[in-house]
Structure formats: C-alpha cells, structure tokens
Amino acid sequence: MTPDFEAQLRAVSLRVTRPRLAVLSALRDHPHVDTDAVIDLVRADHPTVSHQAVYDVLRALTDAGLIRRIQPAGATARYESRVADNHHHVVCRSCGAIADVECAAGHAPCLTASDDHGFVIDEAEVVYWGVCPDCATSTKPTESASSEGTR
Ligand SMILES: [Zn+2]
Ligand SMILES: [Zn+2]
Ligand SMILES: [Zn+2]
C-alpha cells in the first residue's frame, strides 16, 4: 500500500530529496492540512528541514501535480496528496474541518454549464459548505437549556 514516492518524483523529473519525501509522506497520512501543519509534521521527523524548505517543496510538488492545493473561501490553503480524481470537499463553516466527497460524475467538468459562452470548459469548482457533526452537536441552539454545566 505504500506509494513509491521516489518513483512519483522521478516521473515528474523532480530530484528525490529528503524534504520532498517527508512532505509526501506527511500528506499521505494527514490529508487537508495547512502549511503550518505540514511544517510541524515534517519537522517532527526531520528537525533540520527549514520552514522555507517546506514552502519550496509544497510549491514544487503542487506545480508538478503530485499534490493538490485547495483553498476554500476564507480559509487557509490546505494540501493533499490525493490528486487527479476530481474529488470535491465539504467544509465546516464553524471549525473549518474538511472531508472528501467523491465526484458523482467522476470526471471534470462534472456540471454542465447552462451556457458555455463559447468557452472550452474543463472544470467546475465544487465546494460543499455546511456544519460538521461535532459542531452540529455542540451548537444546537434550541437544546442549550439541557446541556450540562452551563446553567
Ligand atoms: Zn465543525
Ligand atoms: Zn481531498
Ligand atoms: Zn463532481
């Protein structure tokens, strides 16, 4: 099940370096993390890798298509290593939690424009917004009287 990160890097003509392998490994285990979290994850195993090195790796891997950068409106950019399957995301408005949502169509663009204005459309950006289960249970407004310890 372990993806061959070295082969992935070579396939896109990127040199195999320790920081690049560390970032790919961190994102495999922790999808949808922001830059600061990636830095923490990488430096936990490789304390000598600098912040700047992680920034550079994130940019290089994104440009090469090995990782995907997602940035829901109003949120910090997140990174994931699950690419090329056109999956979408559901984002919690309250805490910012993100989960993957399979694309119902399975390929881009998965929505048909009612009028393409002559453009060749290759993608529809789909983000689902809502409230995650944790936030839904902690913020139910009508049940506050029954919650423990607040009255
Ligand atoms: Zn939430
Ligand atoms: Zn995702
Ligand atoms: Zn879709």
mmCIF file of C-alpha atoms and ligand atoms in Angstrom:
data_model
loop_
_atom_site.group_PDB
_atom_site.id
_atom_site.type_symbol
_atom_site.label_atom_id
_atom_site.label_comp_id
_atom_site.label_asym_id
_atom_site.label_seq_id
_atom_site.Cartn_x
_atom_site.Cartn_y
_atom_site.Cartn_z
ATOM 1 C CA MET A 1 0.000 0.000 0.000
ATOM 2 C CA THR A 2 2.981 2.346 0.405
ATOM 3 C CA PRO A 3 3.171 4.560 -2.640
ATOM 4 C CA ASP A 4 6.600 4.798 -4.135
ATOM 5 C CA PHE A 5 7.332 8.453 -3.514
ATOM 6 C CA GLU A 6 10.726 8.259 -5.193
ATOM 7 C CA ALA A 7 9.167 6.937 -8.391
ATOM 8 C CA GLN A 8 6.499 9.641 -8.230
ATOM 9 C CA LEU A 9 9.156 12.332 -8.026
ATOM 10 C CA ARG A 10 11.215 10.873 -10.838
ATOM 11 C CA ALA A 11 8.109 10.556 -13.022
ATOM 12 C CA VAL A 12 7.743 14.334 -12.968
ATOM 13 C CA SER A 13 11.502 14.961 -13.280
ATOM 14 C CA LEU A 14 11.947 16.186 -9.719
ATOM 15 C CA ARG A 15 15.071 15.271 -7.842
ATOM 16 C CA VAL A 16 14.483 12.918 -4.916
ATOM 17 C CA THR A 17 15.270 14.878 -1.752
ATOM 18 C CA ARG A 18 14.611 14.196 1.890
ATOM 19 C CA PRO A 19 12.251 17.183 2.358
ATOM 20 C CA ARG A 20 10.209 16.184 -0.693
ATOM 21 C CA LEU A 21 9.846 12.619 0.560
ATOM 22 C CA ALA A 22 8.953 13.904 4.025
ATOM 23 C CA VAL A 23 6.217 16.193 2.697
ATOM 24 C CA LEU A 24 4.698 13.471 0.517
ATOM 25 C CA SER A 25 4.710 11.104 3.462
ATOM 26 C CA ALA A 26 3.140 13.689 5.790
ATOM 27 C CA LEU A 27 0.350 14.422 3.326
ATOM 28 C CA ARG A 28 -0.356 10.756 2.750
ATOM 29 C CA ASP A 29 -1.017 10.340 6.464
ATOM 30 C CA HIS A 30 -2.679 13.720 7.052
ATOM 31 C CA PRO A 31 -4.812 14.950 4.170
ATOM 32 C CA HIS A 32 -6.106 18.538 4.024
ATOM 33 C CA VAL A 33 -3.522 20.097 6.318
ATOM 34 C CA ASP A 34 -2.333 23.675 6.049
ATOM 35 C CA THR A 35 1.228 24.839 5.602
ATOM 36 C CA ASP A 36 1.928 25.210 9.323
ATOM 37 C CA ALA A 37 0.721 21.693 9.999
ATOM 38 C CA VAL A 38 2.888 20.313 7.205
ATOM 39 C CA ILE A 39 5.894 22.095 8.714
ATOM 40 C CA ASP A 40 5.150 20.618 12.140
ATOM 41 C CA LEU A 41 4.690 17.114 10.726
ATOM 42 C CA VAL A 42 7.878 17.231 8.660
ATOM 43 C CA ARG A 43 9.981 18.769 11.430
ATOM 44 C CA ALA A 44 8.775 16.202 13.939
ATOM 45 C CA ASP A 45 10.720 13.581 11.977
ATOM 46 C CA HIS A 46 13.284 15.827 10.319
ATOM 47 C CA PRO A 47 14.130 18.706 12.672
ATOM 48 C CA THR A 48 16.779 20.077 10.338
ATOM 49 C CA VAL A 49 14.351 20.812 7.495
ATOM 50 C CA SER A 50 13.707 24.571 7.435
ATOM 51 C CA HIS A 51 10.337 26.279 7.108
ATOM 52 C CA GLN A 52 11.494 27.750 3.819
ATOM 53 C CA ALA A 53 12.372 24.293 2.512
ATOM 54 C CA VAL A 54 8.844 23.093 3.256
ATOM 55 C CA TYR A 55 7.343 26.123 1.485
ATOM 56 C CA ASP A 56 9.546 25.423 -1.531
ATOM 57 C CA VAL A 57 8.644 21.738 -1.572
ATOM 58 C CA LEU A 58 4.918 22.463 -1.343
ATOM 59 C CA ARG A 59 5.174 24.812 -4.303
ATOM 60 C CA ALA A 60 7.275 22.428 -6.392
ATOM 61 C CA LEU A 61 5.036 19.433 -5.704
ATOM 62 C CA THR A 62 1.901 21.445 -6.439
ATOM 63 C CA ASP A 63 3.342 22.733 -9.703
ATOM 64 C CA ALA A 64 4.301 19.184 -10.665
ATOM 65 C CA GLY A 65 0.802 17.899 -9.905
ATOM 66 C CA LEU A 66 1.890 15.459 -7.199
ATOM 67 C CA ILE A 67 -0.140 17.272 -4.562
ATOM 68 C CA ARG A 68 -3.218 19.404 -4.767
ATOM 69 C CA ARG A 69 -3.696 22.779 -3.145
ATOM 70 C CA ILE A 70 -7.202 23.595 -2.039
ATOM 71 C CA GLN A 71 -8.282 26.900 -0.617
ATOM 72 C CA PRO A 72 -11.920 27.204 0.445
ATOM 73 C CA ALA A 73 -13.048 30.817 0.573
ATOM 74 C CA GLY A 74 -11.932 32.450 3.811
ATOM 75 C CA ALA A 75 -9.756 29.517 4.842
ATOM 76 C CA THR A 76 -6.020 28.937 4.725
ATOM 77 C CA ALA A 77 -4.665 26.862 1.875
ATOM 78 C CA ARG A 78 -4.626 23.130 2.528
ATOM 79 C CA TYR A 79 -2.687 20.409 0.768
ATOM 80 C CA GLU A 80 -3.425 16.791 -0.043
ATOM 81 C CA SER A 81 -1.751 14.036 -1.982
ATOM 82 C CA ARG A 82 -4.956 12.653 -3.444
ATOM 83 C CA VAL A 83 -4.880 14.097 -6.954
ATOM 84 C CA ALA A 84 -6.369 13.560 -10.387
ATOM 85 C CA ASP A 85 -9.666 12.006 -9.294
ATOM 86 C CA ASN A 86 -11.717 15.236 -9.365
ATOM 87 C CA HIS A 87 -12.997 14.670 -5.850
ATOM 88 C CA HIS A 88 -14.668 17.521 -4.040
ATOM 89 C CA HIS A 89 -14.703 18.765 -0.463
ATOM 90 C CA VAL A 90 -17.226 19.517 2.202
ATOM 91 C CA VAL A 91 -16.118 22.282 4.556
ATOM 92 C CA CYS A 92 -17.477 23.059 8.016
ATOM 93 C CA ARG A 93 -18.411 26.730 8.277
ATOM 94 C CA SER A 94 -17.831 26.646 12.002
ATOM 95 C CA CYS A 95 -14.478 24.904 12.567
ATOM 96 C CA GLY A 96 -13.075 24.539 9.058
ATOM 97 C CA ALA A 97 -12.974 20.741 9.082
ATOM 98 C CA ILE A 98 -12.686 19.285 5.578
ATOM 99 C CA ALA A 99 -13.745 15.904 4.230
ATOM 100 C CA ASP A 100 -13.503 14.337 0.797
ATOM 101 C CA VAL A 101 -16.623 13.890 -1.294
ATOM 102 C CA GLU A 102 -16.457 11.590 -4.281
ATOM 103 C CA CYS A 103 -17.388 13.277 -7.520
ATOM 104 C CA ALA A 104 -20.785 11.978 -8.546
ATOM 105 C CA ALA A 105 -19.772 12.185 -12.207
ATOM 106 C CA GLY A 106 -16.203 11.005 -11.592
ATOM 107 C CA HIS A 107 -14.553 13.336 -14.064
ATOM 108 C CA ALA A 108 -14.243 17.053 -14.757
ATOM 109 C CA PRO A 109 -16.227 19.080 -15.553
ATOM 110 C CA CYS A 110 -18.947 17.370 -13.591
ATOM 111 C CA LEU A 111 -21.509 20.124 -14.019
ATOM 112 C CA THR A 112 -22.758 21.107 -17.424
ATOM 113 C CA ALA A 113 -22.858 24.854 -17.894
ATOM 114 C CA SER A 114 -26.247 26.139 -18.994
ATOM 115 C CA ASP A 115 -24.370 28.495 -21.317
ATOM 116 C CA ASP A 116 -20.658 27.984 -22.030
ATOM 117 C CA HIS A 117 -20.320 31.343 -23.844
ATOM 118 C CA GLY A 118 -18.100 29.569 -26.347
ATOM 119 C CA PHE A 119 -15.521 28.660 -23.696
ATOM 120 C CA VAL A 120 -13.966 25.206 -23.646
ATOM 121 C CA ILE A 121 -14.807 24.350 -20.047
ATOM 122 C CA ASP A 122 -12.608 21.770 -18.329
ATOM 123 C CA GLU A 123 -13.575 22.102 -14.688
ATOM 124 C CA ALA A 124 -16.417 23.065 -12.383
ATOM 125 C CA GLU A 125 -15.198 24.001 -8.926
ATOM 126 C CA VAL A 126 -17.486 22.375 -6.416
ATOM 127 C CA VAL A 127 -17.274 23.030 -2.677
ATOM 128 C CA TYR A 128 -19.977 21.859 -0.298
ATOM 129 C CA TRP A 129 -20.438 24.050 2.783
ATOM 130 C CA GLY A 130 -22.163 23.061 5.968
ATOM 131 C CA VAL A 131 -21.678 22.173 9.604
ATOM 132 C CA CYS A 132 -19.707 19.110 10.662
ATOM 133 C CA PRO A 133 -21.184 16.551 13.096
ATOM 134 C CA ASP A 134 -19.066 17.819 16.017
ATOM 135 C CA CYS A 135 -20.146 21.415 15.537
ATOM 136 C CA ALA A 136 -23.747 20.425 14.886
ATOM 137 C CA THR A 137 -23.983 18.733 18.281
ATOM 138 C CA SER A 138 -22.176 21.472 20.199
ATOM 139 C CA THR A 139 -24.141 24.402 18.788
ATOM 140 C CA LYS A 140 -27.718 23.192 18.673
ATOM 141 C CA PRO A 141 -29.398 26.448 19.737
ATOM 142 C CA THR A 142 -32.712 25.053 20.923
ATOM 143 C CA GLU A 143 -31.169 22.491 23.279
ATOM 144 C CA SER A 144 -28.846 24.747 25.257
ATOM 145 C CA ALA A 145 -31.077 24.541 28.334
ATOM 146 C CA SER A 146 -30.461 20.826 28.596
ATOM 147 C CA SER A 147 -26.711 20.915 28.065
ATOM 148 C CA GLU A 148 -24.595 20.045 31.064
ATOM 149 C CA GLY A 149 -22.818 22.553 33.214
ATOM 150 C CA THR A 150 -23.870 25.752 31.500
ATOM 151 C CA ARG A 151 -26.762 26.784 33.679
HETATM 152 ZN ZN ZN B 1 -17.033 21.831 12.530
HETATM 153 ZN ZN ZN B 2 -9.444 15.917 -0.568
HETATM 154 ZN ZN ZN B 3 -18.039 16.360 -9.324
#
